[in-house]
GROMACS .gro file of C-alpha atoms in nm:
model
  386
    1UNK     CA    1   3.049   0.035   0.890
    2UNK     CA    2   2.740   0.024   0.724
    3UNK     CA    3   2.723  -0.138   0.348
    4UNK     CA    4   2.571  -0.036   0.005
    5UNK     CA    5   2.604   0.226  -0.242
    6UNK     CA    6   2.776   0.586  -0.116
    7UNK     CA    7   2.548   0.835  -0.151
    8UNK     CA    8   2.304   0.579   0.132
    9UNK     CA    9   2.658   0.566   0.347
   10UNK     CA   10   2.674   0.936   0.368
   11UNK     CA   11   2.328   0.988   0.467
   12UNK     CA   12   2.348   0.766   0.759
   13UNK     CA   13   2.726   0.895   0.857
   14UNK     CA   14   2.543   1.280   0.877
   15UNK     CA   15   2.342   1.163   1.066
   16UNK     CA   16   2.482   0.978   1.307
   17UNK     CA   17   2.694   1.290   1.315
   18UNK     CA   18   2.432   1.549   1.357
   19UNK     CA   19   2.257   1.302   1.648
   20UNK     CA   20   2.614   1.309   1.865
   21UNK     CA   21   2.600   1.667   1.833
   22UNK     CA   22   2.267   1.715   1.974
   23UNK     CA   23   2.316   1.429   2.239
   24UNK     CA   24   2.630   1.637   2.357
   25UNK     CA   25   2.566   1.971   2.302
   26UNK     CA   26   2.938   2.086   2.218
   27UNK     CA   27   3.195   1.816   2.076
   28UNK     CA   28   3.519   1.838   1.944
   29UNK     CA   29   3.624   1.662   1.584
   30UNK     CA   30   3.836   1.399   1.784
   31UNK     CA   31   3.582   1.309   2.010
   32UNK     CA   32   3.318   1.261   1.724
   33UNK     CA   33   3.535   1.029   1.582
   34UNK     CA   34   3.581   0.886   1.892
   35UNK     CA   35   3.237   0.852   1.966
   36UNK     CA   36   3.089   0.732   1.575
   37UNK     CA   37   3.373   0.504   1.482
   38UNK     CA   38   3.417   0.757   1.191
   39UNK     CA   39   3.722   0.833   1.042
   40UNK     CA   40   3.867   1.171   1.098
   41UNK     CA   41   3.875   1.265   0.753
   42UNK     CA   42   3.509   1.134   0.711
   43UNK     CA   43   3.425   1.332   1.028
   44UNK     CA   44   3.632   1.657   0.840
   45UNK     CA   45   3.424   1.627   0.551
   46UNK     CA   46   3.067   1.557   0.639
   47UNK     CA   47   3.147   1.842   0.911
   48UNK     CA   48   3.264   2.088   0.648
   49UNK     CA   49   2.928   2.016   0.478
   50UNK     CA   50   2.721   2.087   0.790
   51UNK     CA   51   2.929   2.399   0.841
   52UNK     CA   52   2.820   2.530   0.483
   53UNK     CA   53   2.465   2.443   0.526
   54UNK     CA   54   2.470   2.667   0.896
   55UNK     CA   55   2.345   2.382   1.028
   56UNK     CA   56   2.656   2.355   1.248
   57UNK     CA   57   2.883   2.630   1.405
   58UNK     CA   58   3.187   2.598   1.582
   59UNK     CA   59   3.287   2.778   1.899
   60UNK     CA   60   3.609   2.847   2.120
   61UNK     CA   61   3.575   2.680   2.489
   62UNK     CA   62   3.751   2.804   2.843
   63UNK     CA   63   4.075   2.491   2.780
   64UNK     CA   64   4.348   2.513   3.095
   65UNK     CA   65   4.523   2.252   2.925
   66UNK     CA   66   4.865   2.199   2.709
   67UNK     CA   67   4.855   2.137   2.378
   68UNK     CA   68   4.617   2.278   2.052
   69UNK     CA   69   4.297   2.429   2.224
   70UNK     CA   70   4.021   2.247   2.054
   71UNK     CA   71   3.749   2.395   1.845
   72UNK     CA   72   3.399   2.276   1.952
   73UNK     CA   73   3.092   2.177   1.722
   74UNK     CA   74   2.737   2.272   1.821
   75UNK     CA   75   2.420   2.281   1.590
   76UNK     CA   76   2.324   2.608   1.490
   77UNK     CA   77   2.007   2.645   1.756
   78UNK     CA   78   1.905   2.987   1.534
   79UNK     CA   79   1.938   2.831   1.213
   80UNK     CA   80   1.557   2.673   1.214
   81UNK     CA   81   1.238   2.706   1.405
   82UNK     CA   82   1.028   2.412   1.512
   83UNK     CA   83   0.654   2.469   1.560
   84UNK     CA   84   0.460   2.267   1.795
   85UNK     CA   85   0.095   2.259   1.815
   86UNK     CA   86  -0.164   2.148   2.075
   87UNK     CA   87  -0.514   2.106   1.942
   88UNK     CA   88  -0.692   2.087   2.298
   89UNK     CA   89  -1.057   2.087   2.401
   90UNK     CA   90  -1.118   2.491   2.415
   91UNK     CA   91  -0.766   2.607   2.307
   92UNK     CA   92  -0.522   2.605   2.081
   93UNK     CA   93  -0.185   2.610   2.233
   94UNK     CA   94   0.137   2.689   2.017
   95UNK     CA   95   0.511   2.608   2.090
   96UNK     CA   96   0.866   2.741   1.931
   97UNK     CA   97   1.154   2.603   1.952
   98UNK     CA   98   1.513   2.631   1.813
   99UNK     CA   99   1.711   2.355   1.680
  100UNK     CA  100   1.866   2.207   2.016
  101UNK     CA  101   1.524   2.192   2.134
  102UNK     CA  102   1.442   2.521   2.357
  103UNK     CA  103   1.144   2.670   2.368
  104UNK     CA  104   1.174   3.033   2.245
  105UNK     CA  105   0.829   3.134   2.246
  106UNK     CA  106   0.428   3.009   2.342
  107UNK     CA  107   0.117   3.150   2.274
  108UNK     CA  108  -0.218   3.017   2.369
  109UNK     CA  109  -0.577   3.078   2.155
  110UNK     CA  110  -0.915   3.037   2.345
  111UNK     CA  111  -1.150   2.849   2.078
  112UNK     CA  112  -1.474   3.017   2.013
  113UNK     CA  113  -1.615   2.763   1.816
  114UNK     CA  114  -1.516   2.361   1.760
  115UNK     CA  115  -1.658   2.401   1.362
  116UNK     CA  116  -1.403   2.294   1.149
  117UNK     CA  117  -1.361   2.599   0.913
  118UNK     CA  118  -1.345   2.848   1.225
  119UNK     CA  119  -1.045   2.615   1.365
  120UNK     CA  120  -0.902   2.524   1.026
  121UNK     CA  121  -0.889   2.939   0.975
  122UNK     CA  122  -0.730   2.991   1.349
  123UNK     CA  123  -0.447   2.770   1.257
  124UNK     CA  124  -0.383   2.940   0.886
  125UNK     CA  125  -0.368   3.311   1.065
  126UNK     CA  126  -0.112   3.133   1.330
  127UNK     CA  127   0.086   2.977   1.155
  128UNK     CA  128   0.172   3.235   0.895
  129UNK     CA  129   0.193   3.477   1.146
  130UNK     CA  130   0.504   3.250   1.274
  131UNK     CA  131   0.633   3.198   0.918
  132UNK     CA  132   0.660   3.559   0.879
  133UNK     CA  133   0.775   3.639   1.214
  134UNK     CA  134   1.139   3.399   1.154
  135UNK     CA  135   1.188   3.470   0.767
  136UNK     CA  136   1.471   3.598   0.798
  137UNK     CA  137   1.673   3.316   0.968
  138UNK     CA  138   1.829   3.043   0.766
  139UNK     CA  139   1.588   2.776   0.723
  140UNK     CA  140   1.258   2.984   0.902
  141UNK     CA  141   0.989   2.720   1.028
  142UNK     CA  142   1.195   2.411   0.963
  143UNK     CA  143   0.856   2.162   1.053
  144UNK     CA  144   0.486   2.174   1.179
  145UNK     CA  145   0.376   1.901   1.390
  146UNK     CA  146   0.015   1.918   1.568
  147UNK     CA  147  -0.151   1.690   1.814
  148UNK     CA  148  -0.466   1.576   1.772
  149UNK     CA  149  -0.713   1.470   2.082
  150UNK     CA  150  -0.840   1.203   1.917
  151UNK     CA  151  -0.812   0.895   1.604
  152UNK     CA  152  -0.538   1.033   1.360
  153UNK     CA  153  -0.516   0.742   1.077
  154UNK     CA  154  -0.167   0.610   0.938
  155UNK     CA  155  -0.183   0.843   0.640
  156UNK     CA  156  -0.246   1.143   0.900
  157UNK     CA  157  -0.616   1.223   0.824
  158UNK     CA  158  -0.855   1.293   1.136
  159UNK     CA  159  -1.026   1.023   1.198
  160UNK     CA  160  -1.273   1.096   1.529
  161UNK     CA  161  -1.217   1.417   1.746
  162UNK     CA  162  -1.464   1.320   2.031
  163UNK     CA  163  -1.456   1.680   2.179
  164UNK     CA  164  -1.528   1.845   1.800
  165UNK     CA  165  -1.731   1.578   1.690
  166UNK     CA  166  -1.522   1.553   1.391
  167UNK     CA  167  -1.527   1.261   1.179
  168UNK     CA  168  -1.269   1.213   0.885
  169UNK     CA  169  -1.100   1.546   0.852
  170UNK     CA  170  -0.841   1.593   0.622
  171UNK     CA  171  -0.647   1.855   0.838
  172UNK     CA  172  -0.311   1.823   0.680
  173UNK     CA  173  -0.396   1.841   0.348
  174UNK     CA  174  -0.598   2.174   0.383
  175UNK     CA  175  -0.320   2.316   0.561
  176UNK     CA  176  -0.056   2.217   0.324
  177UNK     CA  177  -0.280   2.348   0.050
  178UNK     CA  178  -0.315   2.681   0.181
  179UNK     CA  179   0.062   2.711   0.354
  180UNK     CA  180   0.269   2.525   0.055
  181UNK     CA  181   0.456   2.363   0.356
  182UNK     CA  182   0.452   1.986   0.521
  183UNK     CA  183   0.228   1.956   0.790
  184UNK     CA  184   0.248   1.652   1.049
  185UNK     CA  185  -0.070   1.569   1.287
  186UNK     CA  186   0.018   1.281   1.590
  187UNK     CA  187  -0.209   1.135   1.834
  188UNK     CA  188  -0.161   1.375   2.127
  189UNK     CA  189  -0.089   1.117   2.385
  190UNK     CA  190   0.201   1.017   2.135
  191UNK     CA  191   0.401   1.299   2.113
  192UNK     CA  192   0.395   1.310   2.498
  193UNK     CA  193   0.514   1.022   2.516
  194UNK     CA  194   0.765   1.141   2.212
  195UNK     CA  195   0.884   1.429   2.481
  196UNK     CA  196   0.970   1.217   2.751
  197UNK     CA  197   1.166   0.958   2.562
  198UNK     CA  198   1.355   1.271   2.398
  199UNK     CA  199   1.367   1.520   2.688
  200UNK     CA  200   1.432   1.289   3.025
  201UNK     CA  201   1.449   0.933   2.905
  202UNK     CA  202   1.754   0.889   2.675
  203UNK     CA  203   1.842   0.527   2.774
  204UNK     CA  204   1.490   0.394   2.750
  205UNK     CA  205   1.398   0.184   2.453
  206UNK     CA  206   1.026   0.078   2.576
  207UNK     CA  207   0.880   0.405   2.736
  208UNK     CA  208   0.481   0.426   2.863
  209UNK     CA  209   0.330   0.766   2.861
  210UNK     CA  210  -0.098   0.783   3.005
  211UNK     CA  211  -0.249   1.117   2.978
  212UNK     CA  212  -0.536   1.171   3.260
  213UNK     CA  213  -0.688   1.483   3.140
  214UNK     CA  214  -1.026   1.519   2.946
  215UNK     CA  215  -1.000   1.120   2.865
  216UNK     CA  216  -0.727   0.878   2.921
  217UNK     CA  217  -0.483   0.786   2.638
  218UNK     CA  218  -0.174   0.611   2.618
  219UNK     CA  219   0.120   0.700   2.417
  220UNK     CA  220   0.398   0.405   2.332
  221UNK     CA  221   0.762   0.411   2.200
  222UNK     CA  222   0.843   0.085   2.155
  223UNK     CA  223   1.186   0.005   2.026
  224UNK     CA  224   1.235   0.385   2.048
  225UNK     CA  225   0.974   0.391   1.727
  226UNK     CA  226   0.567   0.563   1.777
  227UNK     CA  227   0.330   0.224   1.819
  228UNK     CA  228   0.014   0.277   1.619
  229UNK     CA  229  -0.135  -0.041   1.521
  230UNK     CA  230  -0.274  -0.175   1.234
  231UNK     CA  231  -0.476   0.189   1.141
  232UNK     CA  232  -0.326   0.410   1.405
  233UNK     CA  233  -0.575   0.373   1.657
  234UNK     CA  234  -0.370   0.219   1.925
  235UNK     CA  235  -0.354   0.382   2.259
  236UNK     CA  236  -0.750   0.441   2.348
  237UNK     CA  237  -0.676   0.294   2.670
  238UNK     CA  238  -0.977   0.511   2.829
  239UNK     CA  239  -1.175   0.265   2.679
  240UNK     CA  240  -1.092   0.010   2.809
  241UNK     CA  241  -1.373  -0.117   3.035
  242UNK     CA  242  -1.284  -0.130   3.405
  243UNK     CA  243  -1.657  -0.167   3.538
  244UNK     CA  244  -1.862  -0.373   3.334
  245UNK     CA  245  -2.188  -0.218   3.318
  246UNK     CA  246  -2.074   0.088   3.464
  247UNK     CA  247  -2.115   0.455   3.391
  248UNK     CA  248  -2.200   0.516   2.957
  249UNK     CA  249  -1.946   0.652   2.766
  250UNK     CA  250  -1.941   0.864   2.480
  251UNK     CA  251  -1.798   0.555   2.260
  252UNK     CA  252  -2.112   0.357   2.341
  253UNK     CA  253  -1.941   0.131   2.606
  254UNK     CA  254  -2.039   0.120   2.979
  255UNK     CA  255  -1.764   0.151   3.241
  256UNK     CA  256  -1.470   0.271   3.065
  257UNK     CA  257  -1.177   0.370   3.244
  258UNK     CA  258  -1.166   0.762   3.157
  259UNK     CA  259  -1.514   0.783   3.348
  260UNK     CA  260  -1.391   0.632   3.666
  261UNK     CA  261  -0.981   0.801   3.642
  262UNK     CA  262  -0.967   1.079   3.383
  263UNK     CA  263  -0.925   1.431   3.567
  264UNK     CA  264  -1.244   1.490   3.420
  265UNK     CA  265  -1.459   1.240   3.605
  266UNK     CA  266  -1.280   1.402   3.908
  267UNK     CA  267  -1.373   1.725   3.825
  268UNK     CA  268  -1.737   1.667   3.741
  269UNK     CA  269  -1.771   1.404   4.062
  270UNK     CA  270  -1.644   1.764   4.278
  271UNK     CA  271  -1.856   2.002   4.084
  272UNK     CA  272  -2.141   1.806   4.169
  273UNK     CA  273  -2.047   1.781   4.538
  274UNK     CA  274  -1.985   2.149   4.511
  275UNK     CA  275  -2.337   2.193   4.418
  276UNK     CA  276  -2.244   2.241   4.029
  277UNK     CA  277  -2.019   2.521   4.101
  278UNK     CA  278  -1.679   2.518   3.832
  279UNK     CA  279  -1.431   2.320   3.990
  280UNK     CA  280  -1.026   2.425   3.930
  281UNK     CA  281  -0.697   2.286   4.066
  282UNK     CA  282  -0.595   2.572   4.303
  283UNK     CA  283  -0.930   2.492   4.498
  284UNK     CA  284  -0.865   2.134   4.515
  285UNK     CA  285  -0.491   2.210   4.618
  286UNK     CA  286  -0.694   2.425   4.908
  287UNK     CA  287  -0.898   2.142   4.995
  288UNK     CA  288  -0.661   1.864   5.006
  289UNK     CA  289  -0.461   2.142   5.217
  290UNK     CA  290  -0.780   2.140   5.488
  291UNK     CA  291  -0.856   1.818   5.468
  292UNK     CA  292  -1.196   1.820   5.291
  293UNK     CA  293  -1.306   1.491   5.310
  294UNK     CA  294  -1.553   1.460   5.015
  295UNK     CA  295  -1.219   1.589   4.817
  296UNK     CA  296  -0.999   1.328   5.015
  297UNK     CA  297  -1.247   1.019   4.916
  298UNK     CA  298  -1.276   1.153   4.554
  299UNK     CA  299  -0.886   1.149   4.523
  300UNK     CA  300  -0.844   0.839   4.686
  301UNK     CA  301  -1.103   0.680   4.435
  302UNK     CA  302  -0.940   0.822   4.182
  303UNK     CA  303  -0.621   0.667   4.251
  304UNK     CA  304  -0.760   0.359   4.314
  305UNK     CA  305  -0.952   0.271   3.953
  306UNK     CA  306  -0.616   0.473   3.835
  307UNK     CA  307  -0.394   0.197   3.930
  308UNK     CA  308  -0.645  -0.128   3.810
  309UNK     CA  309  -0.586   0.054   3.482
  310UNK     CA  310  -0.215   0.090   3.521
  311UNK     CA  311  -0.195  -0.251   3.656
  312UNK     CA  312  -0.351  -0.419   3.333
  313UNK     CA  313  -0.118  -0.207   3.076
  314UNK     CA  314   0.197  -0.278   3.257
  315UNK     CA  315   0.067  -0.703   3.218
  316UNK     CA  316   0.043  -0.639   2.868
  317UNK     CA  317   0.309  -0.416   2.748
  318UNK     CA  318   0.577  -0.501   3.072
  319UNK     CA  319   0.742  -0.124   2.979
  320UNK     CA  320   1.145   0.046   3.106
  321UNK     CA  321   0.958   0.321   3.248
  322UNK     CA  322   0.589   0.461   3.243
  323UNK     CA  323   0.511   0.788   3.266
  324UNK     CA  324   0.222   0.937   3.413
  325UNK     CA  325   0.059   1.288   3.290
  326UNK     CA  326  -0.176   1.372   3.548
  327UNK     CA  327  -0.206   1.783   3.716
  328UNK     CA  328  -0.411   1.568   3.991
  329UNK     CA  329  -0.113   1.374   4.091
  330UNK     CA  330   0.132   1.648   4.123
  331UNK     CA  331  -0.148   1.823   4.339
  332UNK     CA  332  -0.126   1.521   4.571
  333UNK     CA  333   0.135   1.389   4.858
  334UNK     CA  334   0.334   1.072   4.761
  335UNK     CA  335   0.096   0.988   4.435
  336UNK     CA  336   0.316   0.690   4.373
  337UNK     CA  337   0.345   0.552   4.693
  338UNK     CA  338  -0.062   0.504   4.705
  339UNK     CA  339  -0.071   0.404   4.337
  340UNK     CA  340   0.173   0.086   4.434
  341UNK     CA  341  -0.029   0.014   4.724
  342UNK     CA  342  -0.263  -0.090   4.509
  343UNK     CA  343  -0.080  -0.258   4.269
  344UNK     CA  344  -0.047  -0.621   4.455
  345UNK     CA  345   0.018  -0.873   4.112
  346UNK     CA  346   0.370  -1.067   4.186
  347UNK     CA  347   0.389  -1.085   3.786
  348UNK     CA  348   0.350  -0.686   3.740
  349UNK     CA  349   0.702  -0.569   3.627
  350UNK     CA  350   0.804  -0.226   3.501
  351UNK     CA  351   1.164  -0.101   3.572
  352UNK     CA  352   1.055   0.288   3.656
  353UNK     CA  353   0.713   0.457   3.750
  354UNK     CA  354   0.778   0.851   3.704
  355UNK     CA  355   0.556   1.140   3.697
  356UNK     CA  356   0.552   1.359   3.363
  357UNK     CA  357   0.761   1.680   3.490
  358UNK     CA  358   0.648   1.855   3.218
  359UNK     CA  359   0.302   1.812   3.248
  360UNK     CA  360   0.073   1.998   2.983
  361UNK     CA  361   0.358   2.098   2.787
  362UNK     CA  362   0.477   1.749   2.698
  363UNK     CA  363   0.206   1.764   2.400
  364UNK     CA  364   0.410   2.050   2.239
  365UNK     CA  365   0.704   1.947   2.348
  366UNK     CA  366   0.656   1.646   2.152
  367UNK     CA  367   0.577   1.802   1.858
  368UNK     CA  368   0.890   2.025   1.866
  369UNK     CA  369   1.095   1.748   1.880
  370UNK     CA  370   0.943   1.526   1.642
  371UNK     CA  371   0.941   1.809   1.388
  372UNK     CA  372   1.335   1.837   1.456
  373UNK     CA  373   1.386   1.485   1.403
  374UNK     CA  374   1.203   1.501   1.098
  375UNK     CA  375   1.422   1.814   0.965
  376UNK     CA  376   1.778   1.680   1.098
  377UNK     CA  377   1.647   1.341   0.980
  378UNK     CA  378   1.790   1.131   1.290
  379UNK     CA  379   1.695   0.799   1.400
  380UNK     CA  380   1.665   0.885   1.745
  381UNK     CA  381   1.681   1.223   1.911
  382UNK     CA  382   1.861   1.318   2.284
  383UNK     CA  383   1.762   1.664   2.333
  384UNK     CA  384   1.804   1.844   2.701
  385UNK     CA  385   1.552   2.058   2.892
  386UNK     CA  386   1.662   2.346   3.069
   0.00000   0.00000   0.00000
């Protein structure tokens, strides 16, 4: 049992309670003692607490058995609200969720304009549309977390938003200002890699997430704890430089990766084929369906400067499992397969290569769940997707 002075033991006996609760879903008094090492009447009174705070409720089960029919303990899912936020290129999406982690409601927001006050005023009407919206339940919008395409520093300010041309925007304090509420902002490649560790990947202490959509980033629980670096600019794996002297990026660098195996470099390399017509997925599903060569090559080039990138993080970083976020890949037979093919290094060791299977979402996933960790304050958090 852990040491020091009691009010410190308590806080870390609620919540190793609270995260056995989550992690099961419904548990019986016995079997969190069981499962914490807790004694029962430490498990009677932190439970009695949680119970008076409506944090935890306790429901009657289907039980065929003889003996006392036992009464199960489940967190409250209506008690709080969780509000996740995507800050993407030309939208703002927006994400709900209840306390055991299910989304209850999304909404997405075409932006008209990347100027800071026009967003910064987007997000105010939003959000306090959601704060009035769940008032009335116990705790109402229990965190805010947002992720940020781009540099977020340690202390949370907005360092470089390549797509907004934003440079050293202090986001979070003008919200807080205007909302009298905590606001948290996350490098969106983070918090994706926040969901899978939290959703799918409850065993996994060193988890990989890249994101292949307007750049490339990288998202890294390590230990089961965010890695930012020294500022919090760790993860701009897009620019890393795969071709030297290659194609120019927008960071001043030639031949980064995300112009070679971003989604889209894809997209622009079709469009151009295409004679500069708009390029979606459901036409390159179509063409990959008849065979379009120029659409074959481009995904097969893709893939290929997609795994010399994947093949130099896994060397570094030797993850449990990597993740990989990519609408491309899911639009293409036996992704993997080819991606391995290409990845010949004897000293290139990762236990488990998965695709994302929540795709776009996993941004606001992420946030959800980090912004119920936050509330519950848990160490780790094993939520369950539906």
């Amino acid at each position: 049992m852990a040491t020091g002075d009691a009010s410190y033991i308590k806080k870390m006996n609620r919540s190793l309670i609270i995260k056995h609760i989550l992690q099961e879903g419904m548990i019986s008094r016995a079997e969190l003692a069981k499962a914490t090492n807790l004694t029962r009447a430490t498990i009677s009174a932190q439970v009695s607490d949680l119970l008076d705070e409506g944090l935890v409720i306790e429901k009657n089960t289907e039980y065929n058995l003889v003996g006392r029919k036992p009464i199960m303990l489940s967190i409250h899912a209506e008690a709080g609200y969780a509000l996740g936020i995507d800050l993407e290129r030309n939208r703002i999406s927006f994400a709900l969720a209840n306390l055991q982690g299910s989304i209850v409601a999304t909404e997405t927001i075409p932006l008209e304009s990347t100027m800071y006050e026009h967003i910064l005023k987007q997000l105010l009407a939003s959000i306090r549309a959601y704060q009035e919206r769940y008032a009335s339940c116990r705790y109402g919008i229990i965190g805010i977390v947002i992720g940020i395409h781009g540099l977020v520093t340690t202390d949370e300010v907005i360092h470089y938003v390549p797509s907004f041309h934003w440079h050293d925007v202090a986001l979070k304090s003008d919200l807080e200002k205007e909302l009298r509420v905590v606001v948290h902002l996350e490098n969106n490649a983070n918090l994706s890699a926040f969901a899978e560790r939290t959703f799918f990947h409850h065993e996994t202490d060193n988890l990989l997430c890249v994101t292949f959509y307007s750049g490339i980033g990288l998202g890294m629980m390590i230990n089961q704890a965010f890695f930012r670096g020294q500022d919090g600019f760790a993860g701009e794996i897009g620019h890393m430089i795969l071709v030297p002297g290659g194609h120019s990026c927008n960071c001043g660098n030639k031949g980064c990766w995300e112009k070679y195996a971003s989604e889209a470099s894809v997209f622009q390399q079709l469009s151009s084929d295409k004679n500069g017509a708009p390029v979606t997925y459901e036409q390159i599903r179509q063409w990959l369906k008849e065979g379009d060569p120029a659409v074959q090559e481009a995904m097969k080039a893709y893939m290929y400067y997609l795994s010399i990138g994947l093949n130099n993080i896994i060397n570094i970083y030797n993850p449990e499992v990597i993740v990989l976020d990519s609408e491309l890949l899911r639009l293409y037979e036996n992704p993997l397969d080819e991606i391995r093919q290409h990845m010949h290094s004897r000293i290139c060791h990762y236990r488990e290569m998965k695709l994302s299977s929540s795709g776009k979402q996993s941004c606001v996933l992420g946030a959800c769940a980090l912004a119920i960790q936050k509330f519950l304050q848990v160490p780790t958090l094993n939520l369950h997707r539906e």
